[in-house]
Short mmCIF file of C-alpha atoms and ligand atoms in Angstrom, two decimals:
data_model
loop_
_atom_site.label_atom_id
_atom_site.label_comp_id
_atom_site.label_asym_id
_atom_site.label_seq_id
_atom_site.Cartn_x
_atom_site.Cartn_y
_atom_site.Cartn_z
CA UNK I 37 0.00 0.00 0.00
CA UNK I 38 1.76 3.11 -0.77
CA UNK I 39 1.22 6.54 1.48
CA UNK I 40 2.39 10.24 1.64
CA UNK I 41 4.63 11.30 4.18
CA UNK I 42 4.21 15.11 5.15
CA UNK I 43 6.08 16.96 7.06
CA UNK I 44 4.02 20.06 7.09
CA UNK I 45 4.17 23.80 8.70
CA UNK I 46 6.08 24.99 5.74
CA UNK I 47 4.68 28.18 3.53
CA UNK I 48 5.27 26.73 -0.32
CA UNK I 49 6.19 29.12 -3.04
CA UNK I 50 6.53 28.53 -6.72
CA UNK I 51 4.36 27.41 -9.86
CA UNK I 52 2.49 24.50 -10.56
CA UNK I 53 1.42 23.42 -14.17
CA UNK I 54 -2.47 22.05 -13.94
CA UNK I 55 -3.06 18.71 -16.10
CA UNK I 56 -5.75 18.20 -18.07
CA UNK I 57 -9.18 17.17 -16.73
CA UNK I 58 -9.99 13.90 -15.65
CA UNK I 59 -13.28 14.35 -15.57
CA UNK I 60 -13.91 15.56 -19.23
CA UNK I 61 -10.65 13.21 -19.94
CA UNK I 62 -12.79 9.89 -19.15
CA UNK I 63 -15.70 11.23 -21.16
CA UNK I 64 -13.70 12.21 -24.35
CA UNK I 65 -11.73 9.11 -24.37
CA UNK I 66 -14.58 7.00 -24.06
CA UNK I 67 -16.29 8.29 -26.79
CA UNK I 68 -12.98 8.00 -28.75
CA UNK I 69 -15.06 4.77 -29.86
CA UNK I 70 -17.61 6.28 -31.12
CA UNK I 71 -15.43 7.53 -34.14
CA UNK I 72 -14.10 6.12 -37.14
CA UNK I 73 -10.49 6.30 -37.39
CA UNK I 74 -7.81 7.66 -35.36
CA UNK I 75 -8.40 10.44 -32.62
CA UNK I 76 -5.33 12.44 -30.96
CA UNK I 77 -6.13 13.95 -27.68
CA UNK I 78 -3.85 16.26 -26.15
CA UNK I 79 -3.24 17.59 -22.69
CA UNK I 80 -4.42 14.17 -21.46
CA UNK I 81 -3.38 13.33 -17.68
CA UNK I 82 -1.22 10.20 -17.05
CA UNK I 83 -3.49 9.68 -13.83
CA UNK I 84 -4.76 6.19 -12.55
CA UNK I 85 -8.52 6.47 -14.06
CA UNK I 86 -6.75 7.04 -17.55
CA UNK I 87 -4.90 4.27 -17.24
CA UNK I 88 -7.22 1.96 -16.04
CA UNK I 89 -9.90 3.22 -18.59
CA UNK I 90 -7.54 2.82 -21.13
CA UNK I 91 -6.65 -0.81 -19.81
CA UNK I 92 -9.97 -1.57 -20.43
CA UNK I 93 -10.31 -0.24 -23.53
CA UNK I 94 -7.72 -2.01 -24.70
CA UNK I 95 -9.02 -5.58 -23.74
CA UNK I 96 -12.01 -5.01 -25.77
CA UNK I 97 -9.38 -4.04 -28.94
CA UNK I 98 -9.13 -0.47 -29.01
CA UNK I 99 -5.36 0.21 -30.26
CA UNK I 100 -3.90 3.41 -27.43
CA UNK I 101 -0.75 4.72 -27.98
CA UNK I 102 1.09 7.65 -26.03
CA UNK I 103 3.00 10.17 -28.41
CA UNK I 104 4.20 12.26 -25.85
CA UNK I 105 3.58 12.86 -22.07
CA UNK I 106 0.56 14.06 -22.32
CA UNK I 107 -0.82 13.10 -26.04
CA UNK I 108 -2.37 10.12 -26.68
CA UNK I 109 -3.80 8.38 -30.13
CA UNK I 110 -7.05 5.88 -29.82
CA UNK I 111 -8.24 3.94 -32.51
CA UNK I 112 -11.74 1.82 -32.19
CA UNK I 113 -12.01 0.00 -35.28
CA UNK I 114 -15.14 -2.47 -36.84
CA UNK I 115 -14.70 -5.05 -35.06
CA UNK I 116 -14.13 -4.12 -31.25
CA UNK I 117 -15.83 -6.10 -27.99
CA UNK I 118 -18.78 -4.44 -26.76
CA UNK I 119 -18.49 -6.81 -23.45
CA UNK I 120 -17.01 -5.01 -20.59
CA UNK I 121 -18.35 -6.78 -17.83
CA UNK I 122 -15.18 -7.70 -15.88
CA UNK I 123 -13.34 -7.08 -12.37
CA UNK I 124 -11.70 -4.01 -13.82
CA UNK I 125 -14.65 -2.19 -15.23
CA UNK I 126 -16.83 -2.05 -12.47
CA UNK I 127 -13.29 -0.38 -10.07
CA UNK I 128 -13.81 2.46 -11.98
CA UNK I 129 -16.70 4.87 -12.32
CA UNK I 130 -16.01 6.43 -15.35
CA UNK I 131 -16.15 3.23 -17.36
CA UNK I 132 -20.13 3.11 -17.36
CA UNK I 133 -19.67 6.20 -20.17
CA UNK I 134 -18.24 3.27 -22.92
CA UNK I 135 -22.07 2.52 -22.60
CA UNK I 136 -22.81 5.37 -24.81
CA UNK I 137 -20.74 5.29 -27.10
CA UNK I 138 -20.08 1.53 -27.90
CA UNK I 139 -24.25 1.50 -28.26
CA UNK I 140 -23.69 4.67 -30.43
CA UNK I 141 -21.07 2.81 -32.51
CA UNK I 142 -22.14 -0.85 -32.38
CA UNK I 143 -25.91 -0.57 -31.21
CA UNK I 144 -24.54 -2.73 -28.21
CA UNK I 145 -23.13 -2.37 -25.12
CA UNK I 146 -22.60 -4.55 -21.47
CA UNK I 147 -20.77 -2.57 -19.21
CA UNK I 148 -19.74 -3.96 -15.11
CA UNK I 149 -21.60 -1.61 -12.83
CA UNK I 150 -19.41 0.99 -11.74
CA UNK I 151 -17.55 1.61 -8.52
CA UNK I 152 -14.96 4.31 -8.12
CA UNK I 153 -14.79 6.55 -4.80
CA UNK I 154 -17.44 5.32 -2.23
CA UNK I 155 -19.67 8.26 -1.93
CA UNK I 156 -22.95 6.49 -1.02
CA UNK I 157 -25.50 5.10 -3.81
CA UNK I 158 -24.81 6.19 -7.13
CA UNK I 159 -27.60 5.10 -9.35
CA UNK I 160 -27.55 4.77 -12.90
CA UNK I 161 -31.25 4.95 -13.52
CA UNK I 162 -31.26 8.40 -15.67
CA UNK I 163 -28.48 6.02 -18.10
CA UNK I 164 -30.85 3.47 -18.67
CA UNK I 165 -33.53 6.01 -19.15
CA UNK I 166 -32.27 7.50 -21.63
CA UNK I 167 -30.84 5.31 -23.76
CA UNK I 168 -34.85 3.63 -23.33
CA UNK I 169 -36.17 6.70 -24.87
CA UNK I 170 -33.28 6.81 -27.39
CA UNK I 171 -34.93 3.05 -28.28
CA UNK I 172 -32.38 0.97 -26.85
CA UNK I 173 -33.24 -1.91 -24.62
CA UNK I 174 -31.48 -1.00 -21.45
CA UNK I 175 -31.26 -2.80 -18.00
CA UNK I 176 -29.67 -4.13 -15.12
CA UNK I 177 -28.53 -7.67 -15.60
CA UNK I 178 -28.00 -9.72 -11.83
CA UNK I 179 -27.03 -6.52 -10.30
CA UNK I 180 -23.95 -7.20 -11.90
CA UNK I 181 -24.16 -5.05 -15.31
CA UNK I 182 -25.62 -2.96 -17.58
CA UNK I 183 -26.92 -3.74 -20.96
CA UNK I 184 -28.25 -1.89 -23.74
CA UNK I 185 -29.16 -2.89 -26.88
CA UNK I 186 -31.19 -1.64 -30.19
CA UNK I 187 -32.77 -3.62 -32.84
CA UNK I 188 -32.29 -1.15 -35.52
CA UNK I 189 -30.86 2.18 -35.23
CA UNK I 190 -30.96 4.70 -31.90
CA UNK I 191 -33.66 7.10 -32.52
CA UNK I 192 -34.10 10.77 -31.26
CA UNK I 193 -35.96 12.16 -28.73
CA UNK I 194 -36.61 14.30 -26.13
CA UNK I 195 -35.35 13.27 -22.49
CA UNK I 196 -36.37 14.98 -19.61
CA UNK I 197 -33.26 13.97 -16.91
CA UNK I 198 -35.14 14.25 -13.27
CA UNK I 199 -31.60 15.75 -11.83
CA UNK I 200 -28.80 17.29 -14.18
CA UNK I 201 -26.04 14.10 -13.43
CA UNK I 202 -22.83 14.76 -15.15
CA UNK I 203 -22.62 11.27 -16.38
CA UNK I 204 -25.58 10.82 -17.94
CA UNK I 205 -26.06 13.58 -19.39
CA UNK I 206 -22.40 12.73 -21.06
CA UNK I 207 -23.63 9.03 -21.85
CA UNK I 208 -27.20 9.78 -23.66
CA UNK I 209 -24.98 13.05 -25.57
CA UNK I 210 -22.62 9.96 -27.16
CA UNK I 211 -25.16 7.83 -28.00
CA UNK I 212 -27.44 10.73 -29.64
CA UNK I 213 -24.94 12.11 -31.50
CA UNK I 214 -25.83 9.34 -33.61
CA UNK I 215 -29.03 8.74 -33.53
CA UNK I 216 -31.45 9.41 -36.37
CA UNK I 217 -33.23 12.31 -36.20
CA UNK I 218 -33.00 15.06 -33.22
CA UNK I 219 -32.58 14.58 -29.58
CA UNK I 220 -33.49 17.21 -27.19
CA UNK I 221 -32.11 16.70 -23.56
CA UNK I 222 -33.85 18.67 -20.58
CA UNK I 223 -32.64 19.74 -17.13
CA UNK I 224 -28.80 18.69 -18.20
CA UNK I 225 -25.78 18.63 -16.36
CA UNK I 226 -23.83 22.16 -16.96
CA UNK I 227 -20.16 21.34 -16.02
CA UNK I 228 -17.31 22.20 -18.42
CA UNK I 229 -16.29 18.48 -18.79
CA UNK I 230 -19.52 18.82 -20.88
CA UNK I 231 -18.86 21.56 -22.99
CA UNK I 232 -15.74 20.05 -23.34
CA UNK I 233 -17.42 16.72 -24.68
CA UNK I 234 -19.84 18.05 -26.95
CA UNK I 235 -16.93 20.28 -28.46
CA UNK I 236 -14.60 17.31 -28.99
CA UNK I 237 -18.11 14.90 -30.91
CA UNK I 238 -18.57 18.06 -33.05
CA UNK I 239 -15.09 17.91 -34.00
CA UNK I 240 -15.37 14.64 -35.21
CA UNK I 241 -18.78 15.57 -36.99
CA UNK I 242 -20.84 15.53 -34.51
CA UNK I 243 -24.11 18.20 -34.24
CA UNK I 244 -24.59 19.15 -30.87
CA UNK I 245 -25.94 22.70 -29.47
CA UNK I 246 -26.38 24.14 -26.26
CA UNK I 247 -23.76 22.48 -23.98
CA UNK I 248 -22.98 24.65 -21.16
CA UNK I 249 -27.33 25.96 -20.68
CA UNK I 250 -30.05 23.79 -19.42
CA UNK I 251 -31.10 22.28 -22.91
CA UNK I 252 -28.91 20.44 -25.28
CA UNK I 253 -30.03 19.62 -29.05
CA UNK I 254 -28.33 17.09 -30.79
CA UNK I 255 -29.03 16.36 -34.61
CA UNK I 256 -28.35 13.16 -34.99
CA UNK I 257 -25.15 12.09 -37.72
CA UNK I 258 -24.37 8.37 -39.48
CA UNK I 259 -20.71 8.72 -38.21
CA UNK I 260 -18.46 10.44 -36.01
CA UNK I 261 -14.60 10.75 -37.76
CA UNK I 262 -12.00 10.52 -35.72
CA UNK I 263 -10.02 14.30 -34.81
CA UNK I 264 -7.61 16.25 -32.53
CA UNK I 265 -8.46 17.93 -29.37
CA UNK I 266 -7.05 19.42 -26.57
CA UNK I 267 -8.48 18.37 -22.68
CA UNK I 268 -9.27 21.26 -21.04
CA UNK I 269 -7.51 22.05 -17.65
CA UNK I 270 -8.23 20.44 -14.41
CA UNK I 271 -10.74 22.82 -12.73
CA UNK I 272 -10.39 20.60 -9.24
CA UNK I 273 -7.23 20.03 -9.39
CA UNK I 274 -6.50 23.96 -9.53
CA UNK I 275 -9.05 24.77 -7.21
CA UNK I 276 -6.89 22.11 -4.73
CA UNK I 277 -3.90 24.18 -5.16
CA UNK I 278 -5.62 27.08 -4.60
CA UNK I 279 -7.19 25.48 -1.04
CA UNK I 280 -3.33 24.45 -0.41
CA UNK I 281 -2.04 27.68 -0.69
CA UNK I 282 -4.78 29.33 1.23
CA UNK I 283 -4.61 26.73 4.13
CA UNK I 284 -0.47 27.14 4.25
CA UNK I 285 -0.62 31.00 3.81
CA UNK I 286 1.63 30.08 0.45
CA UNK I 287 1.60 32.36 -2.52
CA UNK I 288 1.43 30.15 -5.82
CA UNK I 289 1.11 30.45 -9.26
CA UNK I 290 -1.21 28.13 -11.28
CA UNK I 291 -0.31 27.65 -15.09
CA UNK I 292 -2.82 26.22 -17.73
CA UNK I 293 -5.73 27.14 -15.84
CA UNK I 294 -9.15 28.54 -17.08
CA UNK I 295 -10.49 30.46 -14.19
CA UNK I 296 -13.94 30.86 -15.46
CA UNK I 297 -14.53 27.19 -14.81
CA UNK I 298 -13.59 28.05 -10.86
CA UNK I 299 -15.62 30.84 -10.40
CA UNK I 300 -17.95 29.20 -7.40
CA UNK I 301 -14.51 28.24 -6.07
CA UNK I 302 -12.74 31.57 -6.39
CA UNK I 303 -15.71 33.37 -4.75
CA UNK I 304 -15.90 31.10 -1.71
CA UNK I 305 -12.45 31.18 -1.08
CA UNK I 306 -12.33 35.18 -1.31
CA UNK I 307 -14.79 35.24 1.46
CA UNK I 308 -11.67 33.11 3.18
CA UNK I 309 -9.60 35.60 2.85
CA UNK I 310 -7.67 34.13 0.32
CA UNK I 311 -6.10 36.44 -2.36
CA UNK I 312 -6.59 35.08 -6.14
CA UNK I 313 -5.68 37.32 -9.22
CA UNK I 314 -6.38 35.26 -12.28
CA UNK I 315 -4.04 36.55 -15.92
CA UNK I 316 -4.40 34.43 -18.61
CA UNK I 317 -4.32 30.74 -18.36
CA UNK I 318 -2.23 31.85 -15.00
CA UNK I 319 -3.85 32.32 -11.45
CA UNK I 320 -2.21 33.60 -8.76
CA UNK I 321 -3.17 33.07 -5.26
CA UNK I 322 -2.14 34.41 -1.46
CA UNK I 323 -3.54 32.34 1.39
CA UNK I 324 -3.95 35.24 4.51
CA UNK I 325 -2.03 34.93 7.96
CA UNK I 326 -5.59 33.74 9.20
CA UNK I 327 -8.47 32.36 7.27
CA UNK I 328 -11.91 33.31 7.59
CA UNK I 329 -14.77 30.73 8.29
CA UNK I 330 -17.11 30.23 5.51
CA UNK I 331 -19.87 28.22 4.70
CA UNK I 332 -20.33 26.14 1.55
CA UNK I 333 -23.95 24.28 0.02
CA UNK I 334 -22.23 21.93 -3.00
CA UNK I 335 -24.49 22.09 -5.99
CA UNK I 336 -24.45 21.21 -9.48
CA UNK I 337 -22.40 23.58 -11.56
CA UNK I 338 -22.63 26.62 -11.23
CA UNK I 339 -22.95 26.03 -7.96
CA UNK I 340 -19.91 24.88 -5.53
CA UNK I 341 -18.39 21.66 -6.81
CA UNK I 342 -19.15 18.56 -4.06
CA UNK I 343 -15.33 17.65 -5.71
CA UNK I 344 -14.21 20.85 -3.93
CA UNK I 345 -16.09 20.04 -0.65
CA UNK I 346 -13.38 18.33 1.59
CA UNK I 347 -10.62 20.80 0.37
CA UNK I 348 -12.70 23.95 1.92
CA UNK I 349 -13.62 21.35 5.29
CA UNK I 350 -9.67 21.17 5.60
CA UNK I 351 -9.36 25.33 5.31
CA UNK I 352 -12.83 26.04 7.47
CA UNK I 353 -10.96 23.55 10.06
CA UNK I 354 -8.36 26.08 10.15
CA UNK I 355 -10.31 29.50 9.81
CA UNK I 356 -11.32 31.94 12.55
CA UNK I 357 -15.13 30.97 13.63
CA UNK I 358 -17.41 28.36 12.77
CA UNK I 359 -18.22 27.49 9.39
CA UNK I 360 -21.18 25.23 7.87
CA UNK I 361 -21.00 23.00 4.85
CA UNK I 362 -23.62 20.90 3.35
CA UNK I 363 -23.17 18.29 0.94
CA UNK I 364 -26.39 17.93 -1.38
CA UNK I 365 -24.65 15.36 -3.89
CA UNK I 366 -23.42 12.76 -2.62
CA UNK I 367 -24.69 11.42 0.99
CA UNK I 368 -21.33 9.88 1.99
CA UNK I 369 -19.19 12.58 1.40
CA UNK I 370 -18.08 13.51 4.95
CA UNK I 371 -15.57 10.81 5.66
CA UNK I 372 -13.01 13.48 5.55
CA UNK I 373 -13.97 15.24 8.89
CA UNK I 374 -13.30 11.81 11.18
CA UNK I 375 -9.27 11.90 9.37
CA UNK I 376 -9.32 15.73 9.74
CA UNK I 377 -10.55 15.54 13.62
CA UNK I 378 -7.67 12.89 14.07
CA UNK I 379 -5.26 15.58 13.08
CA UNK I 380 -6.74 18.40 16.26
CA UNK I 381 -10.02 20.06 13.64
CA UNK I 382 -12.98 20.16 15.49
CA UNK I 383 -16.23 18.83 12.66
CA UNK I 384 -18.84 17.24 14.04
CA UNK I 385 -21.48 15.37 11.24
CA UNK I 386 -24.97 15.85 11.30
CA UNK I 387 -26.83 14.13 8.17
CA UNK I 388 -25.26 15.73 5.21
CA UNK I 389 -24.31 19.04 6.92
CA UNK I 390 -20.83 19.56 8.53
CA UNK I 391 -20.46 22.06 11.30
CA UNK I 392 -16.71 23.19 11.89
CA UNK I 393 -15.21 25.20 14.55
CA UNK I 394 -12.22 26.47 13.33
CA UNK I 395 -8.82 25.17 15.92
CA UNK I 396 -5.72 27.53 15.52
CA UNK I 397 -3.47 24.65 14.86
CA UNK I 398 -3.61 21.19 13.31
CA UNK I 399 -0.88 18.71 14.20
CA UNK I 400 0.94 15.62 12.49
CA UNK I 401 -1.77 12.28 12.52
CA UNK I 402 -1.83 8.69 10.74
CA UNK I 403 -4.48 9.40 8.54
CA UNK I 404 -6.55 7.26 5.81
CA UNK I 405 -8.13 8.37 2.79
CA UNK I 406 -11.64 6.97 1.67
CA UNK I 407 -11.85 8.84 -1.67
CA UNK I 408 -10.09 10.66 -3.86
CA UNK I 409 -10.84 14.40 -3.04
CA UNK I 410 -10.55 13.29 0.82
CA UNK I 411 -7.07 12.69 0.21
CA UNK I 412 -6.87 16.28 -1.69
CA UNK I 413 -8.19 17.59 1.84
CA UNK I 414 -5.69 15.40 3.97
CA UNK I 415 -2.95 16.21 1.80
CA UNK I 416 -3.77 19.95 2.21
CA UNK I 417 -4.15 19.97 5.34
CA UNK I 418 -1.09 17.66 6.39
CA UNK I 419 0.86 20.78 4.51
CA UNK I 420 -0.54 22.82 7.47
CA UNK I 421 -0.38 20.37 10.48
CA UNK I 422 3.05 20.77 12.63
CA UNK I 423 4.67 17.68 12.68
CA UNK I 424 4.28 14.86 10.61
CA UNK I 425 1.38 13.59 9.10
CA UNK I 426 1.27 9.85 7.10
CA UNK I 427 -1.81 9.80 4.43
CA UNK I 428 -2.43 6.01 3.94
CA UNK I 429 -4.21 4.91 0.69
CA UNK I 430 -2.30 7.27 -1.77
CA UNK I 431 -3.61 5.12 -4.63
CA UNK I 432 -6.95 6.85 -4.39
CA UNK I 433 -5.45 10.05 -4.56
CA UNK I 434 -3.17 8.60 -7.61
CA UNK I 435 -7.03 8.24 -9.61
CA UNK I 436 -7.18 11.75 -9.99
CA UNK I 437 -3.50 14.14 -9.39
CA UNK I 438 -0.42 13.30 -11.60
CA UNK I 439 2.28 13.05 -10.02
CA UNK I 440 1.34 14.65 -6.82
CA UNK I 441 4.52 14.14 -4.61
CA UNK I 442 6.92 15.85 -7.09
CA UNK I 443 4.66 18.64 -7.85
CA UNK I 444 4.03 19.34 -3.64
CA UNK I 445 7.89 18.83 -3.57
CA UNK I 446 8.45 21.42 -6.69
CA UNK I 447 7.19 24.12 -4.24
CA UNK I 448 8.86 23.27 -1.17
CA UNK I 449 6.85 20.78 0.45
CA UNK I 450 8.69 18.02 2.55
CA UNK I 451 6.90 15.40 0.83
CA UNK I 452 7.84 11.79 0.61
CA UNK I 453 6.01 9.03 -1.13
CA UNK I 454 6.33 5.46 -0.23
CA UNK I 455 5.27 2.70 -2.13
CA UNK I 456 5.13 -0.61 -0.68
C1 UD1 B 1973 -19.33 13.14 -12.00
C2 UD1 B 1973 -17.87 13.31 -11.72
C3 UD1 B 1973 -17.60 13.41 -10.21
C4 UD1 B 1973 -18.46 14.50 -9.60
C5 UD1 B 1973 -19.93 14.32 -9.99
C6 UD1 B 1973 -20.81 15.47 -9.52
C7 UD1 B 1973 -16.89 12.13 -13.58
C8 UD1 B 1973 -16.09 10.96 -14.04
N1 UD1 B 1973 -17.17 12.16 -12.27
O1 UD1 B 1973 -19.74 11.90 -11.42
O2 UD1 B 1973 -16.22 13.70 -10.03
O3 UD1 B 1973 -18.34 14.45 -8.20
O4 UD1 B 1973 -20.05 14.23 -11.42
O5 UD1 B 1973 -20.33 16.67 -10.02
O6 UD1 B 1973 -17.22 13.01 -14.35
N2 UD1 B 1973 -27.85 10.30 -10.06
C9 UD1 B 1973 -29.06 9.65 -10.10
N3 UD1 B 1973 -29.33 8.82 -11.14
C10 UD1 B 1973 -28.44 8.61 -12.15
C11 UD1 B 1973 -27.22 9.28 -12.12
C12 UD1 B 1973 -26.94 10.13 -11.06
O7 UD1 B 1973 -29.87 9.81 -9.20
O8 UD1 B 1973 -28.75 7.84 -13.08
C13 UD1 B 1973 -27.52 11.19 -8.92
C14 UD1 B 1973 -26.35 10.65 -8.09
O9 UD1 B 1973 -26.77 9.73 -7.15
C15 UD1 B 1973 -25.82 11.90 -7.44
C16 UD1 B 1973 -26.09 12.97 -8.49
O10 UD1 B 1973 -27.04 12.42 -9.40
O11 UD1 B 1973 -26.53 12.20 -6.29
C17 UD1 B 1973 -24.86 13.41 -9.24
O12 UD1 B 1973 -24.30 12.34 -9.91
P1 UD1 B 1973 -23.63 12.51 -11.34
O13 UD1 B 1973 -23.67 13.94 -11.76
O14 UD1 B 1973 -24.20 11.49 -12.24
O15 UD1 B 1973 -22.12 12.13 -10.99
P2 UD1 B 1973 -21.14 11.26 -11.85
O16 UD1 B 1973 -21.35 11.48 -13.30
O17 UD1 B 1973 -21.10 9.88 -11.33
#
């Protein structure tokens, strides 16, 4: 099991380069599939969930190949598994979006029900509704899987999704892009992992309006053609260097970023205090002597992400005054406070809201990360603690942040990864 060990107490200084997005990363690469011959992706992050979803991908014949660090060639020819019902598939969340587009391409699809970060119940039933009213056959097989077929061709219509969910939004987008005849999707996810999707399928040919508003219209094509496109940056994984060097009282820069996407972020972490001047595709932030207690509702976007959620509990557990945070997403989302409280913070749990009295010191703990963005709050708030804190379980926090050591190291943090 490998772990971090952080010595923290240190103020970092320095720049950190943000890596693409692995949310709108899985999406695009998934639906990689969906188009004949040979898509280049660039700014694509070498993080666990890319590797694994491209482990995957490969077992069912898609040819990958890395061209450089971050650029990456797929190529789904006619003749490609549309089985994915193994041990692999159903570790990672992210794989339930090769339902879309291997029913877009193939008009069939089996895909393991999804696991990924333990954040209570995660249905899929908006999937399966949609690709039903697209005129797929859809269900759950033995609790184990998904399948979706359709006898002829997917067919358009209009889909009313009872809660805008990133995913499903992204899977019923793939499989309508190539459908006959239009689609109209209501009450969609708004997140720019979507706009980024829906600008990579009309690249390869794809007709899709509205992504980024409520509505999204698809015209359906007869074939998606494979094309370049550049993953846009990591909006979390900025916004968790920005919580770093707020909780540290660190000034960073941030390179490759696009602060529009952060905007819910910057705000709330203004009203901490913190200092952020955004320039470009740089950001530069100033974390005050003290922090200020805020209090956070997560929503979906625009709202506050629920993937920035246990970075602000780790800052509120250091600000001046009580702060209040309520998690509407995801009902297990909290198992940050119990590691947090091991390290001196003071959070008690009530349902899905978190009530934190701010302590003017944390100190060095042996804590254990249950998720990914968890870990993002340990790791942030180990860089604060005096002493030395261990973070067990890096491999969750590997899912999501390339090469996290060497960039905490880059700006002075005494930061040692073991692997065992
Ligand atoms: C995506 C992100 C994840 C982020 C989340 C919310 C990826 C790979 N992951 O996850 O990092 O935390 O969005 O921003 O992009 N729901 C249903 N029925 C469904 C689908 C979802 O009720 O069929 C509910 C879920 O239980 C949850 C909410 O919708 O309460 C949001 O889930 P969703 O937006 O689908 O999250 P993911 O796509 O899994």
């Amino acid at each position: 099991m490998s772990k971090l060990i952080i010595r923290g107490g240190k103020p970092l200084s320095g720049s950190v380069k943000i890596n693409g997005a692995k949310n709108s990363a899985v999406a695009v690469i998934a639906a990689a599939i969906l188009c004949k011959g040979t898509t280049v992706l660039e700014n694509v992050p070498q993080i666990s969930d890319v590797k694994i979803l491209f482990h995957i991908m490969e077992k069912l014949g898609v040819e990958i190949k890395w061209l450089e660090e971050d650029v990456v060639s797929i190529f789904a020819g006619d003749d490609i598994e549309t089985d994915a019902i193994y041990e692999e598939v159903s570790s990672l969340r992210a794989s339930n979006l090769l339902l879309g587009s291997l029913l877009g391409r193939f008009g069939k699809a089996a895909v393991a029900l999804p696991g990924g970060c333990d954040l209570g119940a995660r249905p899929m039933d908006l999937h399966i509704k949609g690709f039903t009213r697209l005129g797929a056959d859809a269900q759950f097989v033995d609790d184990r899987y998904i399948e979706a077929k359709v006898k002829d061709h997917l067919q358009g219509a209009v889909i009313y999704l009872d809660f805008p969910s990133v995913g499903a939004t992204e899977n019923i987008m793939m499989a309508a892009a190539v459908a006959e005849g239009q689609t109209i999707i209501e009450n969609v996810a708004k997140e720019p992992e979507i706009v980024d999707l829906a600008n990579f399928l009309n690249n390869a040919g794809a007709k899709i309006r509205g992504a980024g508003t409520d509505i999204i219209r698809i015209d359906g094509v007869k074939s998606l053609r494979g094309c370049r496109h550049g993953i846009i940056p990591d909006r979390i994984e900025a916004g968790t260097f920005l919580s770093i060097a707020a909780v540290t009282g660190s000034k960073l820069r941030l390179e490759n970023v696009i602060s529009a996407h952060l905007k819910p972020v910057i705000a709330k972490m203004r009203e901490t205090g913190t200092d952020i001047r955004c320039s470009g595709s740089n950001m530069y932030v100033s974390g005050p002597e003290k922090l200020k207690a805020v209090s956070i509702q997560t929503l979906a976007h625009p709202g506050f992400p629920t993937d920035m959620q246990p970075q602000m509990m780790a800052m509120a557990a250091l600000a001046n005054g009580t702060s209040v945070i309520v998690e509407n997403i995801f009902e297990k989302r909290m198992k940050a406070a119990a590691e947090l409280n091991k390290m001196g913070a003071d959070i008690t749990i009530d349902g899905k809201t978190a009530v934190i009295k701010g302590v003017d010191k944390l100190h060095g703990a042996v804590v254990e990360t249950h998720d990914l963005r968890a870990g993002a709050a340990l790791v942030a708030a180990a860089l604060a603690a005096e002493g030395e804190t261990v973070v067990e379980r890096l491999s969750l926090i590997d899912r999501g942040y390339y090469h996290i050591a060497d960039k905490l190291t880059q700006i002075g943090g005494d930061v040692e990864r073991i692997d065992e």
